[in-house]
Amino acid sequence: MTGLPLLPRLPACRGPGTGMARTAIAGNRVRGTGLWGAWVVGHRTDGRRIGQWVTGDRIAGQGRRDVKQPAGQMSRIGAVRSLFHRFAFLTLVGTAFSLMLLGKADTVLVDRLRASVGDALTPVLDVLARPAANISDMVENVRGLASIRAENARLKDENARLLAWQAVAQQLEAENRTLRGLLNFTPAPPASFISTRVIALTEGPFVRSALINAGGRDGVRKGQAVVTGAGLVGRIDRVGLRSASILLVSDFNSKIPVVIEPSRNRAILVANKNRLQLIYMLGNGPVAPGDRVVTAEDANVFPPDLPVGVVSGIDDGTILVEPFVRPADVEYVRLVDYGLGGILRSDSEAGDVR
Amino acid sequence: MKPGLWHRLDHIARSLVPVLLILGLVIVSVVPTRLPGYGTVAPMLAVIGVCHWSIVRPDLVRPSIAFGIGLFEDILTGTPLGLGAFVLLMVHGVVVAQQRFFLGKSFFVWWWAFGIVAFAAACVKWVGFVAVTGSVADPLTVFLSYALTVFLYPLLGRVFASVEVSLAREG
C-alpha cells in the first residue's frame, strides 16, 4: 500500500481506551486496535479513502482522544465510571460466592438448572460428538488392519474356548432350572435396558461426569446403573427431559458398594485423586491382585454382580482397583433398571429434576 | 449520518464474535475425544479465551461476560456453581489491570505472562474446589492440565489474533 507517508506517526499517549476502536487521531480514524497493531483509515491528498494496518510501537499506548471536554468534568466522569466498574466487578465476585453457597444449600435448584442447560445443548453436542467418534473409529480401523492376521488367529482361539464354555453354560442352565423347580424358587424381576450415546464427557481433575442423549421422556431415572459390555461406567445422577448426566465411577462423589469375588468381602469403592480404592472392608477373606470386584446389592443402590474392575495392587494397606471400563473409550452405554429403590431414588423423590 | 439497520446488525454480530468463540471452546472441551488420557489433563480453554480477549478487546469481553462464560462452564461440566465464574472473573480483572504491560510487548512476553495468569487461575480453582467440596483434587493432574493450557496458547492465540485482525479491518 502506498499510503504510509500520508498517515502521521501516532502519538504515544497513554489511556484506558487502548482496545477501543473509532478514535480520531490527526485527521485519520483508527477503526480498530489489536494485539499487534491498529487499522487506520484516512484520506489521501487526492481524496481517495485508504486503510492501512499500522503495527508495532507506533500504536503502543494509544489513547482515546475523540471527545474534547473540560479537564475537571472529564476527571469527574472518569471517577464515577471507575467507581461504577469497580462496584460492578465486586458485585459479580459476590454473586460468584453466593452461587457457590447456593450450590451447597439448594442442590435441587442447581440440578434443575444443569439439566435444562444439558437439554438445550443436547442437539449441538450430539452433532459435535459424531465426527470425533468417526475419526476415532477410522484411526482404530487403520490400526486394526496392521494386526488383522494376529487378531483373526486370536479370535479363532477364543471362539474355540467360548464354545467349550457354552456347552458348560447350557449344562449348568439345565441343572439350575431343575434345581429351581425343586426349590420352588422365585426368580428376580427381569432388568430393562435403555441404550444411548455419550455426547459429552468431563474427566478433568475436578469432576468426572458424562452426558447422554436420553432423558426422562425415554424412561431414564435417577439412580439407574450405567454399563457397557465390559462393566460399570457409573450411575445416573441428574435427569433432564432429553438428556441425563452420569456420575462416573472415578468421580469424588461416587461411592459404590462392592463385593470382592473370591473372598466375598464387602467394601465401598471410592475415587481418590486418579485411582480407585476400597474402603470400609467387611470380611476377613484374603484379597490379592487379580481378584474381580463386582457391585453389591447393599442399600439397593446397584443391582448385584455388575463387573466393576479388578484388584490391581495393595499399596501401603490400600487396596487399589483398576476399572474394566475407561470412559474415554465409551461411545454407547446401557442403562440398567432392575426396579430398585435405594439412596438416590429417595433423594429424587424429594426433588426429582424431571 | 445514522447507520443503517444492516450496519448495526453487522456491528452487533462482530462484537459477539469473541464471546461466541469462547463459548464454542467451552462446548468443544466437553465433546468426547476418545483420546486415552486426554480427558484427565484437558486444557483450560476458557481461560485462554478470556485472558486473550480481555487484553485485546476489553470493550467486548467485559467482567459480566467473563462471569457468564464461567457460569456456563460450571453448569456444563458439573464443577461447583460459581467457581469457574470466579476464576474467569479474576483472570479478566488481572489482565485488564495489567493491560498496559501487555501492549506492544513481544509474543514471548505474552506467553510468559499468560503462563503466570493461567498458573494463578489453576491454583485458585484447586483451592476453591477443595474449599467448596472438601475433596482434594490431584495437584499433579491440575498441573498437567495447566501445562497443556500454556502449551496450547500460541496456537489459539494465533487463531484469535487473525480473527481480531479481520474484525478490526472491516469493523
Short mmCIF file of C-alpha atoms in Angstrom, two decimals:
data_model
loop_
_atom_site.label_atom_id
_atom_site.label_comp_id
_atom_site.label_asym_id
_atom_site.label_seq_id
_atom_site.Cartn_x
_atom_site.Cartn_y
_atom_site.Cartn_z
CA MET A 1 0.00 0.00 0.00
CA THR A 2 1.32 3.43 -0.89
CA GLY A 3 -0.44 5.41 1.78
CA LEU A 4 2.16 5.06 4.51
CA PRO A 5 3.64 8.58 4.38
CA LEU A 6 0.16 10.11 4.47
CA LEU A 7 -0.60 8.61 7.86
CA PRO A 8 1.11 10.57 10.57
CA ARG A 9 3.07 8.90 13.32
CA LEU A 10 0.56 8.19 16.08
CA PRO A 11 1.15 9.96 19.36
CA ALA A 12 2.38 7.76 22.19
CA CYS A 13 -0.12 8.99 24.72
CA ARG A 14 -1.48 6.58 27.29
CA GLY A 15 -5.08 5.97 28.23
CA PRO A 16 -7.56 3.37 29.31
CA GLY A 17 -9.26 3.02 25.93
CA THR A 18 -6.49 1.29 24.08
CA GLY A 19 -8.68 -1.54 22.98
CA MET A 20 -11.42 0.72 21.68
CA ALA A 21 -11.90 1.48 18.04
CA ARG A 22 -13.01 4.64 16.28
CA THR A 23 -10.62 7.14 17.75
CA ALA A 24 -9.84 10.19 15.70
CA ILE A 25 -6.15 10.99 15.50
CA ALA A 26 -4.71 13.73 13.34
CA GLY A 27 -7.46 13.59 10.76
CA ASN A 28 -7.28 9.80 10.41
CA ARG A 29 -9.57 7.37 12.05
CA VAL A 30 -8.49 4.27 13.94
CA ARG A 31 -11.10 1.66 13.06
CA GLY A 32 -9.83 -0.99 15.40
CA THR A 33 -6.88 -1.64 17.61
CA GLY A 34 -5.45 -5.06 18.12
CA LEU A 35 -2.74 -7.02 19.74
CA TRP A 36 -0.01 -6.15 17.31
CA GLY A 37 -1.41 -3.10 15.53
CA ALA A 38 -4.36 -0.96 14.53
CA TRP A 39 -6.36 -0.50 11.36
CA VAL A 40 -6.17 3.19 10.48
CA VAL A 41 -8.41 4.78 7.85
CA GLY A 42 -7.72 8.17 6.29
CA HIS A 43 -7.90 10.18 3.08
CA ARG A 44 -5.09 10.81 0.61
CA THR A 45 -4.45 14.22 -0.87
CA ASP A 46 -6.43 13.26 -3.99
CA GLY A 47 -9.42 12.50 -1.77
CA ARG A 48 -9.26 8.70 -2.07
CA ARG A 49 -10.04 6.81 1.09
CA ILE A 50 -7.38 4.37 2.19
CA GLY A 51 -6.94 1.97 5.06
CA GLN A 52 -3.70 0.73 6.49
CA TRP A 53 -2.66 -1.75 9.16
CA VAL A 54 -0.18 0.03 11.42
CA THR A 55 1.83 -2.27 13.64
CA GLY A 56 4.30 -2.20 16.49
CA ASP A 57 5.24 0.65 18.79
CA ARG A 58 3.52 3.19 16.56
CA ILE A 59 0.26 2.50 18.33
CA ALA A 60 1.57 1.35 21.67
CA GLY A 61 -0.31 3.09 24.41
CA GLN A 62 -2.56 5.00 22.02
CA GLY A 63 -5.48 6.51 23.88
CA ARG A 64 -9.00 7.67 23.26
CA ARG A 65 -8.98 11.36 22.44
CA ASP A 66 -12.02 11.94 20.33
CA VAL A 67 -14.15 13.97 22.76
CA LYS A 68 -12.97 17.31 23.93
CA GLN A 69 -14.27 18.04 27.39
CA PRO A 70 -13.16 20.35 30.15
CA ALA A 71 -10.49 18.67 32.26
CA GLY A 72 -12.49 18.86 35.52
CA GLN A 73 -15.67 17.42 34.04
CA MET A 74 -13.73 14.62 32.37
CA SER A 75 -11.98 13.59 35.56
CA ARG A 76 -15.30 13.60 37.45
CA ILE A 77 -16.96 11.41 34.79
CA GLY A 78 -13.89 9.18 34.80
CA ALA A 79 -14.02 8.82 38.56
CA VAL A 80 -17.74 7.95 38.55
CA ARG A 81 -17.21 5.46 35.73
CA SER A 82 -14.27 3.86 37.51
CA LEU A 83 -16.29 3.59 40.73
CA PHE A 84 -19.20 2.03 38.84
CA HIS A 85 -16.92 -0.54 37.16
CA ARG A 86 -15.30 -1.40 40.46
CA PHE A 87 -18.71 -1.79 42.10
CA ALA A 88 -19.98 -3.96 39.23
CA PHE A 89 -16.87 -6.14 39.43
CA LEU A 90 -17.22 -6.61 43.20
CA THR A 91 -20.93 -7.38 42.77
CA LEU A 92 -20.05 -10.14 40.31
CA VAL A 93 -17.43 -11.56 42.69
CA GLY A 94 -20.05 -11.53 45.45
CA THR A 95 -22.55 -13.24 43.13
CA ALA A 96 -20.00 -15.98 42.36
CA PHE A 97 -19.53 -16.65 46.08
CA SER A 98 -23.29 -16.62 46.66
CA LEU A 99 -23.73 -19.18 43.87
CA MET A 100 -21.13 -21.43 45.48
CA LEU A 101 -23.14 -21.32 48.71
CA LEU A 102 -26.43 -21.79 46.84
CA GLY A 103 -24.95 -24.87 45.12
CA LYS A 104 -24.30 -26.37 48.55
CA ALA A 105 -27.66 -25.35 50.02
CA ASP A 106 -30.19 -25.90 47.24
CA THR A 107 -28.99 -28.78 45.12
CA VAL A 108 -32.41 -29.35 43.57
CA LEU A 109 -32.50 -25.89 42.01
CA VAL A 110 -28.92 -26.22 40.74
CA ASP A 111 -29.64 -29.71 39.37
CA ARG A 112 -32.69 -28.37 37.56
CA LEU A 113 -30.59 -25.58 36.06
CA ARG A 114 -27.89 -28.00 34.92
CA ALA A 115 -30.48 -30.39 33.47
CA SER A 116 -32.13 -27.55 31.49
CA VAL A 117 -28.81 -26.42 30.03
CA GLY A 118 -27.95 -30.05 29.20
CA ASP A 119 -31.32 -30.41 27.43
CA ALA A 120 -30.79 -27.21 25.46
CA LEU A 121 -27.29 -28.22 24.33
CA THR A 122 -28.08 -31.86 23.54
CA PRO A 123 -28.65 -31.33 19.78
CA VAL A 124 -25.39 -29.36 19.45
CA LEU A 125 -23.33 -31.82 21.49
CA ASP A 126 -24.88 -34.76 19.66
CA VAL A 127 -23.76 -33.32 16.31
CA LEU A 128 -20.27 -32.47 17.63
CA ALA A 129 -19.74 -35.89 19.21
CA ARG A 130 -20.29 -37.76 15.94
CA PRO A 131 -17.25 -36.54 13.95
CA ALA A 132 -14.99 -37.19 16.94
CA ALA A 133 -16.31 -40.75 17.17
CA ASN A 134 -15.98 -41.27 13.40
CA ILE A 135 -12.36 -40.06 13.36
CA SER A 136 -11.56 -42.29 16.30
CA ASP A 137 -13.21 -45.29 14.55
CA MET A 138 -11.22 -44.57 11.39
CA VAL A 139 -7.91 -44.45 13.30
CA GLU A 140 -8.89 -47.65 15.10
CA ASN A 141 -9.70 -49.36 11.77
CA VAL A 142 -6.38 -48.36 10.21
CA ARG A 143 -4.54 -49.54 13.30
CA GLY A 144 -6.57 -52.79 13.22
CA LEU A 145 -5.56 -53.51 9.60
CA ALA A 146 -1.94 -53.94 10.63
CA SER A 147 -2.77 -56.66 13.13
CA ILE A 148 -5.68 -58.29 11.31
CA ARG A 149 -3.99 -61.71 10.92
CA ALA A 150 -2.92 -61.94 14.53
CA GLU A 151 -6.37 -60.75 15.62
CA ASN A 152 -8.03 -63.42 13.47
CA ALA A 153 -5.91 -66.17 15.00
CA ARG A 154 -6.68 -64.86 18.49
CA LEU A 155 -10.43 -64.75 17.77
CA LYS A 156 -10.42 -68.32 16.42
CA ASP A 157 -8.70 -69.48 19.56
CA GLU A 158 -11.11 -67.53 21.75
CA ASN A 159 -14.08 -68.89 19.79
CA ALA A 160 -12.98 -72.46 20.44
CA ARG A 161 -12.67 -71.73 24.15
CA LEU A 162 -16.06 -69.97 24.25
CA LEU A 163 -17.77 -72.92 22.53
CA ALA A 164 -16.48 -75.13 25.30
CA TRP A 165 -17.84 -72.64 27.85
CA GLN A 166 -21.17 -72.54 26.00
CA ALA A 167 -21.56 -76.27 26.46
CA VAL A 168 -20.80 -75.90 30.16
CA ALA A 169 -23.25 -72.97 30.47
CA GLN A 170 -26.05 -74.92 28.77
CA GLN A 171 -25.46 -77.85 31.07
CA LEU A 172 -25.48 -75.57 34.14
CA GLU A 173 -28.60 -73.77 32.95
CA ALA A 174 -30.47 -77.04 32.62
CA GLU A 175 -29.28 -78.13 36.05
CA ASN A 176 -30.20 -74.74 37.51
CA ARG A 177 -33.69 -74.94 36.05
CA THR A 178 -34.24 -78.35 37.57
CA LEU A 179 -32.98 -77.25 40.99
CA ARG A 180 -35.13 -74.10 40.94
CA GLY A 181 -38.13 -76.24 40.13
CA LEU A 182 -37.34 -78.47 43.11
CA LEU A 183 -36.95 -75.47 45.49
CA ASN A 184 -39.96 -73.52 44.13
CA PHE A 185 -37.55 -70.54 43.63
CA THR A 186 -38.94 -67.08 42.74
CA PRO A 187 -36.66 -65.51 40.12
CA ALA A 188 -35.57 -61.83 40.30
CA PRO A 189 -37.59 -59.47 38.10
CA PRO A 190 -36.06 -59.11 34.63
CA ALA A 191 -33.99 -55.99 34.07
CA SER A 192 -34.92 -53.42 31.44
CA PHE A 193 -32.28 -51.62 29.37
CA ILE A 194 -32.03 -48.28 27.60
CA SER A 195 -29.18 -47.92 25.11
CA THR A 196 -27.91 -44.41 24.39
CA ARG A 197 -24.95 -42.35 23.16
CA VAL A 198 -22.44 -40.44 25.27
CA ILE A 199 -22.45 -36.88 23.89
CA ALA A 200 -20.25 -35.06 26.41
CA LEU A 201 -17.53 -36.19 28.77
CA THR A 202 -15.73 -34.34 31.55
CA GLU A 203 -12.79 -36.22 33.01
CA GLY A 204 -10.83 -33.30 34.38
CA PRO A 205 -9.11 -33.13 37.74
CA PHE A 206 -12.22 -31.79 39.47
CA VAL A 207 -15.28 -33.54 38.07
CA ARG A 208 -15.82 -36.84 36.25
CA SER A 209 -19.19 -36.91 34.53
CA ALA A 210 -20.77 -37.62 31.18
CA LEU A 211 -23.91 -36.53 29.39
CA ILE A 212 -26.14 -38.91 27.42
CA ASN A 213 -28.78 -38.06 24.86
CA ALA A 214 -31.66 -39.84 26.59
CA GLY A 215 -33.69 -38.32 29.38
CA GLY A 216 -36.89 -38.53 31.36
CA ARG A 217 -39.05 -38.90 28.25
CA ASP A 218 -37.06 -42.04 27.31
CA GLY A 219 -37.53 -43.65 30.72
CA VAL A 220 -34.21 -42.60 32.28
CA ARG A 221 -34.44 -42.29 36.05
CA LYS A 222 -32.09 -41.04 38.72
CA GLY A 223 -30.02 -43.82 40.27
CA GLN A 224 -30.02 -46.22 37.30
CA ALA A 225 -26.76 -48.12 36.78
CA VAL A 226 -24.89 -47.29 33.56
CA VAL A 227 -22.92 -50.14 31.99
CA THR A 228 -21.15 -51.20 28.83
CA GLY A 229 -20.41 -54.76 27.75
CA ALA A 230 -17.21 -54.61 29.83
CA GLY A 231 -18.67 -53.37 33.11
CA LEU A 232 -19.98 -50.49 35.22
CA VAL A 233 -19.50 -46.91 34.00
CA GLY A 234 -21.38 -45.03 36.73
CA ARG A 235 -24.90 -44.11 37.69
CA ILE A 236 -27.44 -41.51 36.62
CA ASP A 237 -27.34 -38.52 38.95
CA ARG A 238 -29.37 -35.91 37.06
CA VAL A 239 -32.21 -36.29 34.59
CA GLY A 240 -33.48 -33.73 32.11
CA LEU A 241 -36.19 -34.17 29.53
CA ARG A 242 -33.94 -35.39 26.71
CA SER A 243 -30.55 -35.65 28.41
CA ALA A 244 -29.15 -37.11 31.60
CA SER A 245 -25.88 -36.88 33.44
CA ILE A 246 -23.79 -39.84 34.57
CA LEU A 247 -21.71 -39.68 37.73
CA LEU A 248 -18.68 -41.72 36.65
CA VAL A 249 -17.16 -44.35 38.94
CA SER A 250 -13.98 -42.22 39.10
CA ASP A 251 -15.73 -39.08 40.45
CA PHE A 252 -15.03 -37.90 44.02
CA ASN A 253 -18.73 -38.21 44.89
CA SER A 254 -19.01 -41.78 43.68
CA LYS A 255 -19.34 -44.39 46.47
CA ILE A 256 -20.15 -47.88 45.25
CA PRO A 257 -20.90 -50.88 47.47
CA VAL A 258 -18.91 -53.79 46.05
CA VAL A 259 -18.05 -57.43 46.67
CA ILE A 260 -14.60 -58.88 46.04
CA GLU A 261 -15.43 -62.09 44.28
CA PRO A 262 -13.36 -64.97 45.59
CA SER A 263 -13.45 -63.93 49.26
CA ARG A 264 -16.95 -62.34 49.18
CA ASN A 265 -15.55 -59.49 51.30
CA ARG A 266 -17.70 -56.38 51.11
CA ALA A 267 -16.33 -52.85 50.75
CA ILE A 268 -17.05 -49.40 49.35
CA LEU A 269 -15.28 -48.39 46.16
CA VAL A 270 -14.25 -44.72 46.11
CA ALA A 271 -12.12 -42.47 43.91
CA ASN A 272 -9.11 -40.87 45.48
CA LYS A 273 -7.29 -38.48 43.14
CA ASN A 274 -6.75 -40.52 39.98
CA ARG A 275 -7.20 -44.02 41.35
CA LEU A 276 -9.95 -46.22 42.71
CA GLN A 277 -9.59 -47.79 46.11
CA LEU A 278 -11.57 -49.89 48.56
CA ILE A 279 -12.55 -48.59 51.99
CA TYR A 280 -14.61 -49.94 54.92
CA MET A 281 -13.78 -53.57 54.11
CA LEU A 282 -16.05 -56.15 55.80
CA GLY A 283 -14.85 -59.75 55.98
CA ASN A 284 -11.58 -61.46 56.66
CA GLY A 285 -11.02 -63.34 53.43
CA PRO A 286 -7.70 -62.79 51.66
CA VAL A 287 -7.60 -60.19 48.89
CA ALA A 288 -4.99 -60.47 46.15
CA PRO A 289 -4.22 -58.68 42.89
CA GLY A 290 -6.32 -60.11 40.09
CA ASP A 291 -9.48 -60.56 42.22
CA ARG A 292 -12.63 -59.41 40.44
CA VAL A 293 -14.67 -56.61 42.02
CA VAL A 294 -18.43 -56.57 41.34
CA THR A 295 -21.33 -54.48 42.61
CA ALA A 296 -23.14 -55.48 45.79
CA GLU A 297 -26.86 -55.11 46.30
CA ASP A 298 -26.32 -53.32 49.64
CA ALA A 299 -28.72 -50.40 50.22
CA ASN A 300 -30.37 -51.22 46.86
CA VAL A 301 -28.14 -48.71 45.09
CA PHE A 302 -26.95 -51.08 42.35
CA PRO A 303 -28.06 -54.40 41.01
CA PRO A 304 -25.70 -57.14 42.23
CA ASP A 305 -22.81 -58.68 40.29
CA LEU A 306 -22.19 -55.97 37.69
CA PRO A 307 -18.45 -56.17 36.97
CA VAL A 308 -16.60 -53.04 38.14
CA GLY A 309 -12.89 -53.83 38.00
CA VAL A 310 -10.07 -55.94 39.22
CA VAL A 311 -7.78 -55.56 42.23
CA SER A 312 -4.60 -54.12 40.74
CA GLY A 313 -2.41 -53.97 43.81
CA ILE A 314 -2.13 -53.24 47.50
CA ASP A 315 -0.20 -50.07 48.27
CA ASP A 316 0.61 -49.43 51.93
CA GLY A 317 -2.56 -51.19 53.13
CA THR A 318 -4.75 -49.52 50.48
CA ILE A 319 -6.41 -51.91 48.05
CA LEU A 320 -6.33 -50.38 44.57
CA VAL A 321 -8.80 -51.28 41.83
CA GLU A 322 -8.33 -51.00 38.08
CA PRO A 323 -11.73 -50.38 36.41
CA PHE A 324 -12.87 -52.54 33.50
CA VAL A 325 -14.26 -49.52 31.63
CA ARG A 326 -12.34 -46.42 30.58
CA PRO A 327 -14.98 -43.71 29.94
CA ALA A 328 -12.85 -42.15 27.19
CA ASP A 329 -13.33 -45.32 25.10
CA VAL A 330 -17.09 -45.43 25.51
CA GLU A 331 -19.42 -44.30 22.75
CA TYR A 332 -22.61 -46.15 23.69
CA VAL A 333 -23.84 -47.13 27.14
CA ARG A 334 -26.75 -49.14 28.53
CA LEU A 335 -28.87 -48.04 31.46
CA VAL A 336 -29.98 -50.92 33.64
CA ASP A 337 -33.16 -50.68 35.63
CA TYR A 338 -33.98 -53.56 37.97
CA GLY A 339 -36.74 -51.53 39.57
CA LEU A 340 -34.64 -50.94 42.67
CA GLY A 341 -35.32 -48.29 45.27
CA GLY A 342 -32.24 -47.05 47.04
CA ILE A 343 -30.45 -43.99 48.27
CA LEU A 344 -30.61 -41.95 45.07
CA ARG A 345 -34.26 -42.79 44.48
CA SER A 346 -35.23 -41.46 47.90
CA ASP A 347 -33.32 -38.29 47.05
CA SER A 348 -35.11 -37.98 43.78
CA GLU A 349 -38.48 -38.28 45.42
CA ALA A 350 -37.64 -35.18 47.42
CA GLY A 351 -36.82 -33.27 44.30
CA ASP A 352 -36.74 -35.08 41.03
CA VAL A 353 -35.50 -32.77 38.30
CA ARG A 354 -37.91 -34.15 35.79
CA MET B 1 -25.33 10.08 9.35
CA LYS B 2 -27.29 7.46 11.22
CA PRO B 3 -26.02 3.96 10.49
CA GLY B 4 -28.45 1.64 8.68
CA LEU B 5 -30.03 -1.50 10.09
CA TRP B 6 -27.59 -3.83 8.35
CA HIS B 7 -24.66 -1.80 9.57
CA ARG B 8 -25.92 -2.03 13.13
CA LEU B 9 -26.61 -5.77 12.84
CA ASP B 10 -23.12 -6.22 11.40
CA HIS B 11 -21.68 -4.28 14.31
CA ILE B 12 -23.58 -6.39 16.86
CA ALA B 13 -22.51 -9.62 15.15
CA ARG B 14 -18.87 -8.52 15.19
CA SER B 15 -19.00 -7.58 18.83
CA LEU B 16 -20.40 -11.03 19.65
CA VAL B 17 -17.60 -12.91 17.88
CA PRO B 18 -15.17 -13.14 20.87
CA VAL B 19 -17.91 -14.33 23.24
CA LEU B 20 -19.17 -16.91 20.78
CA LEU B 21 -15.62 -18.11 20.17
CA ILE B 22 -15.01 -18.64 23.87
CA LEU B 23 -18.41 -20.32 24.37
CA GLY B 24 -17.56 -22.56 21.40
CA LEU B 25 -14.32 -23.53 23.11
CA VAL B 26 -16.19 -24.39 26.31
CA ILE B 27 -18.59 -26.64 24.36
CA VAL B 28 -15.76 -28.26 22.37
CA SER B 29 -13.90 -29.00 25.59
CA VAL B 30 -16.66 -31.41 26.73
CA VAL B 31 -17.00 -33.25 23.41
CA PRO B 32 -15.67 -36.81 23.91
CA THR B 33 -12.37 -37.09 22.01
CA ARG B 34 -11.76 -40.77 22.82
CA LEU B 35 -8.06 -39.96 23.14
CA PRO B 36 -6.71 -42.04 26.03
CA GLY B 37 -5.66 -39.84 28.95
CA TYR B 38 -6.63 -36.57 27.27
CA GLY B 39 -9.76 -36.01 29.34
CA THR B 40 -7.85 -36.13 32.60
CA VAL B 41 -5.44 -33.36 31.62
CA ALA B 42 -7.80 -31.42 29.31
CA PRO B 43 -6.61 -27.80 28.92
CA MET B 44 -8.49 -24.84 30.38
CA LEU B 45 -9.64 -23.47 27.03
CA ALA B 46 -11.95 -20.86 28.56
CA VAL B 47 -9.03 -19.34 30.48
CA ILE B 48 -7.08 -18.96 27.21
CA GLY B 49 -10.06 -17.30 25.52
CA VAL B 50 -10.99 -14.93 28.33
CA CYS B 51 -7.36 -13.98 29.03
CA HIS B 52 -6.58 -13.20 25.40
CA TRP B 53 -9.75 -11.31 24.52
CA SER B 54 -9.76 -9.37 27.80
CA ILE B 55 -6.41 -7.89 26.83
CA VAL B 56 -7.09 -7.13 23.19
CA ARG B 57 -10.79 -6.23 23.32
CA PRO B 58 -11.86 -5.46 26.89
CA ASP B 59 -14.72 -3.49 25.39
CA LEU B 60 -16.19 -6.74 24.01
CA VAL B 61 -15.30 -9.11 26.85
CA ARG B 62 -16.50 -7.29 29.94
CA PRO B 63 -16.45 -8.69 33.52
CA SER B 64 -20.10 -9.67 33.22
CA ILE B 65 -19.29 -11.68 30.09
CA ALA B 66 -16.32 -13.42 31.75
CA PHE B 67 -18.65 -14.23 34.66
CA GLY B 68 -21.35 -15.57 32.31
CA ILE B 69 -18.88 -17.78 30.43
CA GLY B 70 -17.54 -19.18 33.70
CA LEU B 71 -21.06 -19.89 34.92
CA PHE B 72 -21.91 -21.63 31.67
CA GLU B 73 -18.79 -23.77 32.02
CA ASP B 74 -19.73 -24.65 35.61
CA ILE B 75 -23.22 -25.68 34.58
CA LEU B 76 -21.99 -27.73 31.64
CA THR B 77 -19.08 -29.53 33.29
CA GLY B 78 -20.60 -30.01 36.73
CA THR B 79 -17.96 -28.10 38.72
CA PRO B 80 -19.34 -26.23 41.77
CA LEU B 81 -21.59 -23.45 40.53
CA GLY B 82 -19.80 -20.07 40.70
CA LEU B 83 -16.26 -21.47 40.94
CA GLY B 84 -15.41 -21.23 37.23
CA ALA B 85 -17.17 -17.85 37.09
CA PHE B 86 -14.99 -16.58 39.93
CA VAL B 87 -11.79 -17.89 38.28
CA LEU B 88 -12.56 -16.27 34.92
CA LEU B 89 -13.58 -13.04 36.66
CA MET B 90 -10.20 -12.98 38.41
CA VAL B 91 -8.38 -13.68 35.14
CA HIS B 92 -10.27 -10.83 33.49
CA GLY B 93 -9.62 -8.45 36.39
CA VAL B 94 -5.88 -9.18 36.48
CA VAL B 95 -5.20 -8.90 32.76
CA VAL B 96 -7.29 -5.76 32.32
CA ALA B 97 -5.46 -4.13 35.24
CA GLN B 98 -2.15 -5.05 33.60
CA GLN B 99 -3.24 -4.20 30.07
CA ARG B 100 -0.60 -1.52 29.58
CA PHE B 101 2.06 -4.07 30.38
CA PHE B 102 0.87 -6.34 27.57
CA LEU B 103 0.60 -3.77 24.80
CA GLY B 104 3.49 -3.56 22.39
CA LYS B 105 5.31 -6.49 24.00
CA SER B 106 6.71 -9.39 22.01
CA PHE B 107 4.83 -12.64 21.77
CA PHE B 108 7.16 -14.46 24.16
CA VAL B 109 6.50 -11.88 26.88
CA TRP B 110 2.78 -12.51 26.34
CA TRP B 111 3.29 -16.23 26.57
CA TRP B 112 5.29 -15.91 29.76
CA ALA B 113 2.69 -13.56 31.31
CA PHE B 114 -0.11 -15.90 30.25
CA GLY B 115 1.76 -18.74 31.96
CA ILE B 116 1.67 -16.82 35.24
CA VAL B 117 -2.00 -15.85 34.90
CA ALA B 118 -3.03 -19.42 33.98
CA PHE B 119 -1.00 -20.81 36.91
CA ALA B 120 -2.78 -18.46 39.29
CA ALA B 121 -6.14 -19.46 37.75
CA ALA B 122 -5.35 -23.19 38.20
CA CYS B 123 -4.30 -22.60 41.83
CA VAL B 124 -7.44 -20.55 42.61
CA LYS B 125 -9.63 -23.24 41.07
CA TRP B 126 -7.88 -26.01 43.01
CA VAL B 127 -8.15 -24.14 46.32
CA GLY B 128 -11.76 -23.14 45.59
CA PHE B 129 -12.69 -26.73 44.75
CA VAL B 130 -11.16 -28.04 47.98
CA ALA B 131 -12.93 -25.31 49.96
CA VAL B 132 -16.35 -25.90 48.39
CA THR B 133 -16.42 -29.70 48.10
CA GLY B 134 -13.90 -30.82 50.72
CA SER B 135 -12.34 -33.18 48.14
CA VAL B 136 -8.65 -32.82 47.32
CA ALA B 137 -8.15 -32.89 43.55
CA ASP B 138 -4.88 -34.38 42.35
CA PRO B 139 -2.40 -31.46 42.14
CA LEU B 140 -0.33 -33.29 39.52
CA THR B 141 -3.32 -33.61 37.18
CA VAL B 142 -4.15 -29.93 37.70
CA PHE B 143 -0.54 -29.05 36.89
CA LEU B 144 -0.55 -31.19 33.72
CA SER B 145 -3.79 -29.53 32.64
CA TYR B 146 -2.16 -26.15 33.27
CA ALA B 147 0.96 -27.15 31.28
CA LEU B 148 -1.20 -28.26 28.33
CA THR B 149 -3.08 -24.95 28.53
CA VAL B 150 0.17 -22.96 28.32
CA PHE B 151 1.40 -25.20 25.51
CA LEU B 152 -1.80 -24.59 23.51
CA TYR B 153 -1.79 -20.83 23.98
CA PRO B 154 0.40 -19.95 20.96
CA LEU B 155 -1.88 -21.94 18.65
CA LEU B 156 -5.16 -20.48 19.92
CA GLY B 157 -3.55 -17.03 20.31
CA ARG B 158 -2.68 -17.07 16.59
CA VAL B 159 -6.24 -18.01 15.67
CA PHE B 160 -7.64 -15.29 17.93
CA ALA B 161 -5.20 -12.71 16.54
CA SER B 162 -6.23 -13.43 12.96
CA VAL B 163 -9.93 -13.23 13.92
CA GLU B 164 -9.23 -9.97 15.68
CA VAL B 165 -7.42 -8.50 12.68
CA SER B 166 -10.34 -9.36 10.41
CA LEU B 167 -12.77 -7.87 12.95
CA ALA B 168 -10.74 -4.66 13.11
CA ARG B 169 -10.24 -4.36 9.34
CA GLU B 170 -13.83 -4.49 8.38
CA GLY B 171 -15.30 -3.05 11.53
#
